[in-house]
Amino acid sequence: MSSRTMVAGNWKMNTTPAEGERLAQDIMETVGTPATKVVFGVPSIQLMSIKALTDKHENYFVAAQNMHHEDGGAYTGELSAAMLAAVEIDYVILGHSERRDYFGEEDGLIGMKVAKALAAGIKPIYCCGEKLDIREAGNHEHVVGKQIEQALFSLSPQQMKDVVIAYEPVWAIGTGVTASPEQAQQMHAFIRGIIARQFGDAIAEDTTILYGGSVKPGNAAELFEQPDVDGGLVGGASLKADGFAEIIKAR
Ligand code: 13P
Protein backbone atom coordinates (compact mmCIF):
# COMPACT_ATOMS: atom_id res chain seq x y z
CA MET A 1 0.00 0.00 0.00
CA SER A 2 2.60 2.57 1.02
CA SER A 3 4.50 2.30 -2.27
CA ARG A 4 1.55 3.85 -4.04
CA THR A 5 1.18 6.91 -1.82
CA MET A 6 2.00 10.40 -3.10
CA VAL A 7 1.35 14.03 -2.27
CA ALA A 8 1.74 16.33 -5.26
CA GLY A 9 1.52 20.09 -5.38
CA ASN A 10 0.33 21.82 -8.53
CA TRP A 11 1.66 25.36 -8.33
CA LYS A 12 -0.17 26.31 -11.56
CA MET A 13 0.85 29.78 -12.83
CA ASN A 14 2.15 30.95 -9.45
CA THR A 15 5.58 31.79 -7.99
CA THR A 16 8.62 33.47 -9.51
CA PRO A 17 11.73 31.29 -9.66
CA ALA A 18 13.02 32.83 -6.41
CA GLU A 19 9.68 32.28 -4.68
CA GLY A 20 9.50 28.71 -5.96
CA GLU A 21 12.97 27.87 -4.69
CA ARG A 22 12.12 29.33 -1.29
CA LEU A 23 8.86 27.39 -1.17
CA ALA A 24 10.47 24.06 -2.08
CA GLN A 25 13.33 24.62 0.37
CA ASP A 26 10.96 25.54 3.19
CA ILE A 27 8.80 22.47 2.59
CA MET A 28 11.79 20.11 2.47
CA GLU A 29 13.31 21.65 5.61
CA THR A 30 10.02 21.45 7.51
CA VAL A 31 9.18 17.89 6.50
CA GLY A 32 12.62 16.32 6.22
CA THR A 33 12.40 12.91 4.58
CA PRO A 34 8.70 12.28 3.94
CA ALA A 35 6.98 8.92 4.41
CA THR A 36 5.47 9.29 0.95
CA LYS A 37 6.59 10.48 -2.48
CA VAL A 38 6.28 14.27 -2.74
CA VAL A 39 6.02 15.93 -6.15
CA PHE A 40 6.30 19.64 -6.97
CA GLY A 41 4.39 20.53 -10.15
CA VAL A 42 6.17 23.73 -11.10
CA PRO A 43 5.98 26.37 -13.84
CA SER A 44 8.15 25.37 -16.83
CA ILE A 45 10.76 28.03 -16.18
CA GLN A 46 11.49 26.43 -12.79
CA LEU A 47 11.77 22.80 -13.85
CA MET A 48 15.55 22.68 -13.76
CA SER A 49 16.13 24.78 -10.66
CA ILE A 50 13.61 22.86 -8.55
CA LYS A 51 14.91 19.57 -9.95
CA ALA A 52 18.40 20.53 -8.74
CA LEU A 53 16.97 21.09 -5.24
CA THR A 54 14.85 17.93 -5.05
CA ASP A 55 17.75 15.80 -6.26
CA LYS A 56 19.45 16.46 -2.93
CA HIS A 57 16.50 15.12 -0.92
CA GLU A 58 15.08 11.63 -0.74
CA ASN A 59 11.47 11.12 -1.92
CA TYR A 60 11.03 14.53 -3.59
CA PHE A 61 10.30 14.76 -7.31
CA VAL A 62 9.43 17.35 -9.95
CA ALA A 63 6.51 17.45 -12.39
CA ALA A 64 5.89 19.57 -15.45
CA GLN A 65 2.33 20.88 -15.71
CA ASN A 66 1.89 20.13 -19.41
CA MET A 67 3.71 18.84 -22.49
CA HIS A 68 3.12 18.75 -26.26
CA HIS A 69 2.23 15.49 -28.00
CA GLU A 70 4.57 15.97 -30.99
CA ASP A 71 8.28 15.19 -30.92
CA GLY A 72 9.31 18.67 -32.03
CA GLY A 73 8.86 21.31 -34.70
CA ALA A 74 6.93 24.51 -35.26
CA TYR A 75 4.85 24.60 -32.05
CA THR A 76 5.62 27.99 -30.58
CA GLY A 77 5.63 28.05 -26.81
CA GLU A 78 5.53 24.29 -26.27
CA LEU A 79 7.79 21.73 -24.59
CA SER A 80 8.34 18.18 -25.84
CA ALA A 81 8.69 14.96 -23.89
CA ALA A 82 12.32 14.70 -25.05
CA MET A 83 13.08 18.13 -23.57
CA LEU A 84 11.63 17.12 -20.20
CA ALA A 85 13.41 13.78 -20.31
CA ALA A 86 16.73 15.44 -21.14
CA VAL A 87 16.64 17.29 -17.82
CA GLU A 88 15.33 14.20 -16.01
CA ILE A 89 11.92 15.48 -15.07
CA ASP A 90 10.13 12.68 -13.26
CA TYR A 91 6.43 13.35 -13.85
CA VAL A 92 4.13 15.39 -16.07
CA ILE A 93 0.60 16.48 -15.14
CA LEU A 94 -1.62 15.82 -18.17
CA GLY A 95 -5.27 16.57 -18.84
CA HIS A 96 -5.79 18.94 -15.96
CA SER A 97 -9.32 20.40 -16.08
CA GLU A 98 -7.85 23.86 -16.62
CA ARG A 99 -6.07 22.57 -19.75
CA ARG A 100 -9.34 20.96 -20.85
CA ASP A 101 -11.45 24.06 -20.17
CA TYR A 102 -9.17 26.92 -21.20
CA PHE A 103 -7.09 25.24 -23.90
CA GLY A 104 -9.62 22.85 -25.39
CA GLU A 105 -7.74 19.65 -24.60
CA GLU A 106 -9.74 16.46 -25.04
CA ASP A 107 -9.16 12.84 -24.10
CA GLY A 108 -7.84 11.80 -27.52
CA LEU A 109 -5.14 14.46 -27.47
CA ILE A 110 -4.37 13.85 -23.82
CA GLY A 111 -4.02 10.15 -24.58
CA MET A 112 -1.38 10.98 -27.19
CA LYS A 113 0.49 13.03 -24.61
CA VAL A 114 0.30 10.19 -22.10
CA ALA A 115 1.82 7.78 -24.63
CA LYS A 116 4.59 10.24 -25.58
CA ALA A 117 5.49 10.89 -21.96
CA LEU A 118 5.72 7.17 -21.22
CA ALA A 119 7.85 6.55 -24.31
CA ALA A 120 10.27 9.21 -23.04
CA GLY A 121 10.41 7.69 -19.55
CA ILE A 122 8.31 10.37 -17.86
CA LYS A 123 5.47 9.29 -15.61
CA PRO A 124 2.13 10.93 -16.45
CA ILE A 125 -0.20 12.16 -13.73
CA TYR A 126 -3.43 11.81 -15.68
CA CYS A 127 -6.22 14.08 -14.42
CA CYS A 128 -9.88 13.21 -14.76
CA GLY A 129 -13.05 14.45 -13.09
CA GLU A 130 -16.60 15.55 -13.71
CA LYS A 131 -18.28 18.96 -13.70
CA LEU A 132 -21.02 19.86 -11.26
CA ASP A 133 -23.95 19.31 -13.64
CA ILE A 134 -22.68 15.82 -14.41
CA ARG A 135 -22.45 14.97 -10.71
CA GLU A 136 -25.92 16.39 -10.09
CA ALA A 137 -27.33 14.30 -12.90
CA GLY A 138 -25.70 11.21 -11.37
CA ASN A 139 -23.48 10.61 -14.44
CA HIS A 140 -20.12 11.10 -12.75
CA GLU A 141 -18.94 7.49 -12.91
CA HIS A 142 -19.94 7.20 -16.54
CA VAL A 143 -18.08 10.39 -17.51
CA VAL A 144 -14.92 9.64 -15.53
CA GLY A 145 -14.96 6.06 -16.83
CA LYS A 146 -15.04 7.36 -20.41
CA GLN A 147 -12.18 9.82 -19.73
CA ILE A 148 -10.02 6.99 -18.45
CA GLU A 149 -11.01 4.61 -21.19
CA GLN A 150 -10.25 7.10 -23.97
CA ALA A 151 -6.91 8.29 -22.63
CA LEU A 152 -5.48 5.16 -21.01
CA PHE A 153 -7.02 1.95 -22.37
CA SER A 154 -4.74 1.79 -25.41
CA LEU A 155 -1.70 1.50 -23.12
CA SER A 156 -0.06 -1.83 -22.41
CA PRO A 157 -0.19 -3.21 -18.85
CA GLN A 158 3.55 -2.52 -18.62
CA GLN A 159 2.98 1.14 -19.52
CA MET A 160 0.06 1.44 -17.11
CA LYS A 161 2.41 0.65 -14.24
CA ASP A 162 3.95 4.12 -14.66
CA VAL A 163 0.70 6.08 -14.79
CA VAL A 164 -0.62 8.02 -11.80
CA ILE A 165 -4.32 8.93 -11.90
CA ALA A 166 -5.62 12.09 -10.25
CA TYR A 167 -9.37 12.29 -9.70
CA GLU A 168 -10.23 15.98 -9.53
CA PRO A 169 -13.94 16.79 -9.52
CA VAL A 170 -14.11 20.14 -11.31
CA TRP A 171 -16.67 21.49 -8.82
CA ALA A 172 -14.08 21.06 -6.05
CA ILE A 173 -11.11 22.74 -7.76
CA GLY A 174 -10.30 26.13 -6.30
CA THR A 175 -13.80 26.43 -4.87
CA GLY A 176 -13.14 25.56 -1.23
CA VAL A 177 -15.74 22.78 -1.62
CA THR A 178 -14.12 19.38 -1.15
CA ALA A 179 -15.57 16.03 -2.12
CA SER A 180 -16.54 14.21 1.06
CA PRO A 181 -14.26 11.32 2.00
CA GLU A 182 -17.12 8.98 1.01
CA GLN A 183 -17.55 10.61 -2.41
CA ALA A 184 -13.81 10.43 -3.02
CA GLN A 185 -13.58 6.80 -1.89
CA GLN A 186 -16.53 5.78 -4.04
CA MET A 187 -15.01 7.26 -7.19
CA HIS A 188 -11.51 5.99 -6.44
CA ALA A 189 -12.83 2.46 -5.92
CA PHE A 190 -14.74 2.75 -9.20
CA ILE A 191 -11.57 3.90 -11.01
CA ARG A 192 -9.51 1.09 -9.50
CA GLY A 193 -12.20 -1.33 -10.61
CA ILE A 194 -12.07 -0.27 -14.25
CA ILE A 195 -8.25 -0.35 -14.21
CA ALA A 196 -8.49 -3.89 -12.82
CA ARG A 197 -10.88 -5.00 -15.56
CA GLN A 198 -8.67 -3.58 -18.32
CA PHE A 199 -5.16 -4.22 -16.97
CA GLY A 200 -5.59 -6.87 -14.27
CA ASP A 201 -5.87 -6.89 -10.50
CA ALA A 202 -2.15 -6.64 -9.74
CA ILE A 203 -1.70 -3.45 -11.76
CA ALA A 204 -4.89 -1.91 -10.35
CA GLU A 205 -3.68 -2.70 -6.84
CA ASP A 206 -0.41 -0.87 -7.51
CA THR A 207 -1.90 2.17 -9.29
CA THR A 208 -1.59 5.44 -7.43
CA ILE A 209 -4.93 7.29 -7.44
CA LEU A 210 -4.76 10.83 -6.06
CA TYR A 211 -7.66 13.04 -5.03
CA GLY A 212 -7.56 16.73 -6.01
CA GLY A 213 -9.92 19.60 -5.28
CA SER A 214 -9.61 21.91 -2.27
CA VAL A 215 -7.35 19.58 -0.28
CA LYS A 216 -6.28 21.49 2.83
CA PRO A 217 -4.43 20.74 6.06
CA GLY A 218 -7.81 20.43 7.79
CA ASN A 219 -9.29 17.78 5.47
CA ALA A 220 -6.26 15.89 4.15
CA ALA A 221 -6.16 13.21 6.85
CA GLU A 222 -9.81 12.15 6.48
CA LEU A 223 -9.44 11.94 2.71
CA PHE A 224 -6.15 10.02 2.87
CA GLU A 225 -7.66 7.55 5.36
CA GLN A 226 -9.90 6.18 2.63
CA PRO A 227 -8.58 2.85 1.37
CA ASP A 228 -8.46 3.85 -2.30
CA VAL A 229 -7.29 7.45 -1.83
CA ASP A 230 -3.52 7.20 -2.15
CA GLY A 231 -2.77 10.87 -1.67
CA GLY A 232 -3.56 14.27 -3.11
CA LEU A 233 -2.95 16.64 -6.00
CA VAL A 234 -3.04 19.97 -4.22
CA GLY A 235 -3.42 23.41 -5.81
CA GLY A 236 -3.84 26.49 -3.62
CA ALA A 237 -2.73 24.82 -0.40
CA SER A 238 0.56 23.68 -1.99
CA LEU A 239 1.74 27.30 -2.15
CA LYS A 240 2.12 27.70 1.62
CA ALA A 241 5.06 25.76 3.03
CA ASP A 242 3.60 25.12 6.49
CA GLY A 243 0.22 24.01 5.19
CA PHE A 244 1.64 21.77 2.48
CA ALA A 245 4.03 20.25 5.02
CA GLU A 246 1.00 19.37 7.17
CA ILE A 247 -0.71 17.77 4.19
CA ILE A 248 2.41 15.71 3.44
CA LYS A 249 2.55 14.56 7.04
CA ALA A 250 -1.13 13.56 6.91
CA ARG A 251 -0.24 10.91 4.31
P1 13P B 1 -7.13 23.40 -5.43
O1 13P B 1 -6.42 22.53 -4.44
O2 13P B 1 -6.70 24.82 -5.39
O3 13P B 1 -8.62 23.21 -5.35
O4 13P B 1 -6.68 22.88 -6.89
C1 13P B 1 -6.72 21.52 -7.15
C2 13P B 1 -6.04 21.28 -8.43
O5 13P B 1 -6.48 21.71 -9.48
C3 13P B 1 -4.79 20.52 -8.41
O6 13P B 1 -4.38 20.16 -9.68
GROMACS .gro file of C-alpha atoms and ligand atoms in nm, residues 10 12 96 98 168 172-175 212-215 233-237, ligand 1:
model
   28
   10ASN     CA    1   0.033   2.182  -0.853
   12LYS     CA    2  -0.017   2.631  -1.156
   96HIS     CA    3  -0.579   1.894  -1.596
   98GLU     CA    4  -0.785   2.386  -1.662
  168GLU     CA    5  -1.023   1.598  -0.953
  172ALA     CA    6  -1.408   2.106  -0.605
  173ILE     CA    7  -1.111   2.274  -0.776
  174GLY     CA    8  -1.030   2.613  -0.630
  175THR     CA    9  -1.380   2.643  -0.487
  212GLY     CA   10  -0.756   1.673  -0.601
  213GLY     CA   11  -0.992   1.960  -0.528
  214SER     CA   12  -0.961   2.191  -0.227
  215VAL     CA   13  -0.735   1.958  -0.028
  233LEU     CA   14  -0.295   1.664  -0.600
  234VAL     CA   15  -0.304   1.997  -0.422
  235GLY     CA   16  -0.342   2.341  -0.581
  236GLY     CA   17  -0.384   2.649  -0.362
  237ALA     CA   18  -0.273   2.482  -0.040
  25213P     P1   19  -0.713   2.340  -0.543
  25213P     O1   20  -0.642   2.253  -0.444
  25213P     O2   21  -0.670   2.482  -0.539
  25213P     O3   22  -0.862   2.321  -0.535
  25213P     O4   23  -0.668   2.288  -0.689
  25213P     C1   24  -0.672   2.152  -0.715
  25213P     C2   25  -0.604   2.128  -0.843
  25213P     O5   26  -0.648   2.171  -0.948
  25213P     C3   27  -0.479   2.052  -0.841
  25213P     O6   28  -0.438   2.016  -0.968
   0.00000   0.00000   0.00000
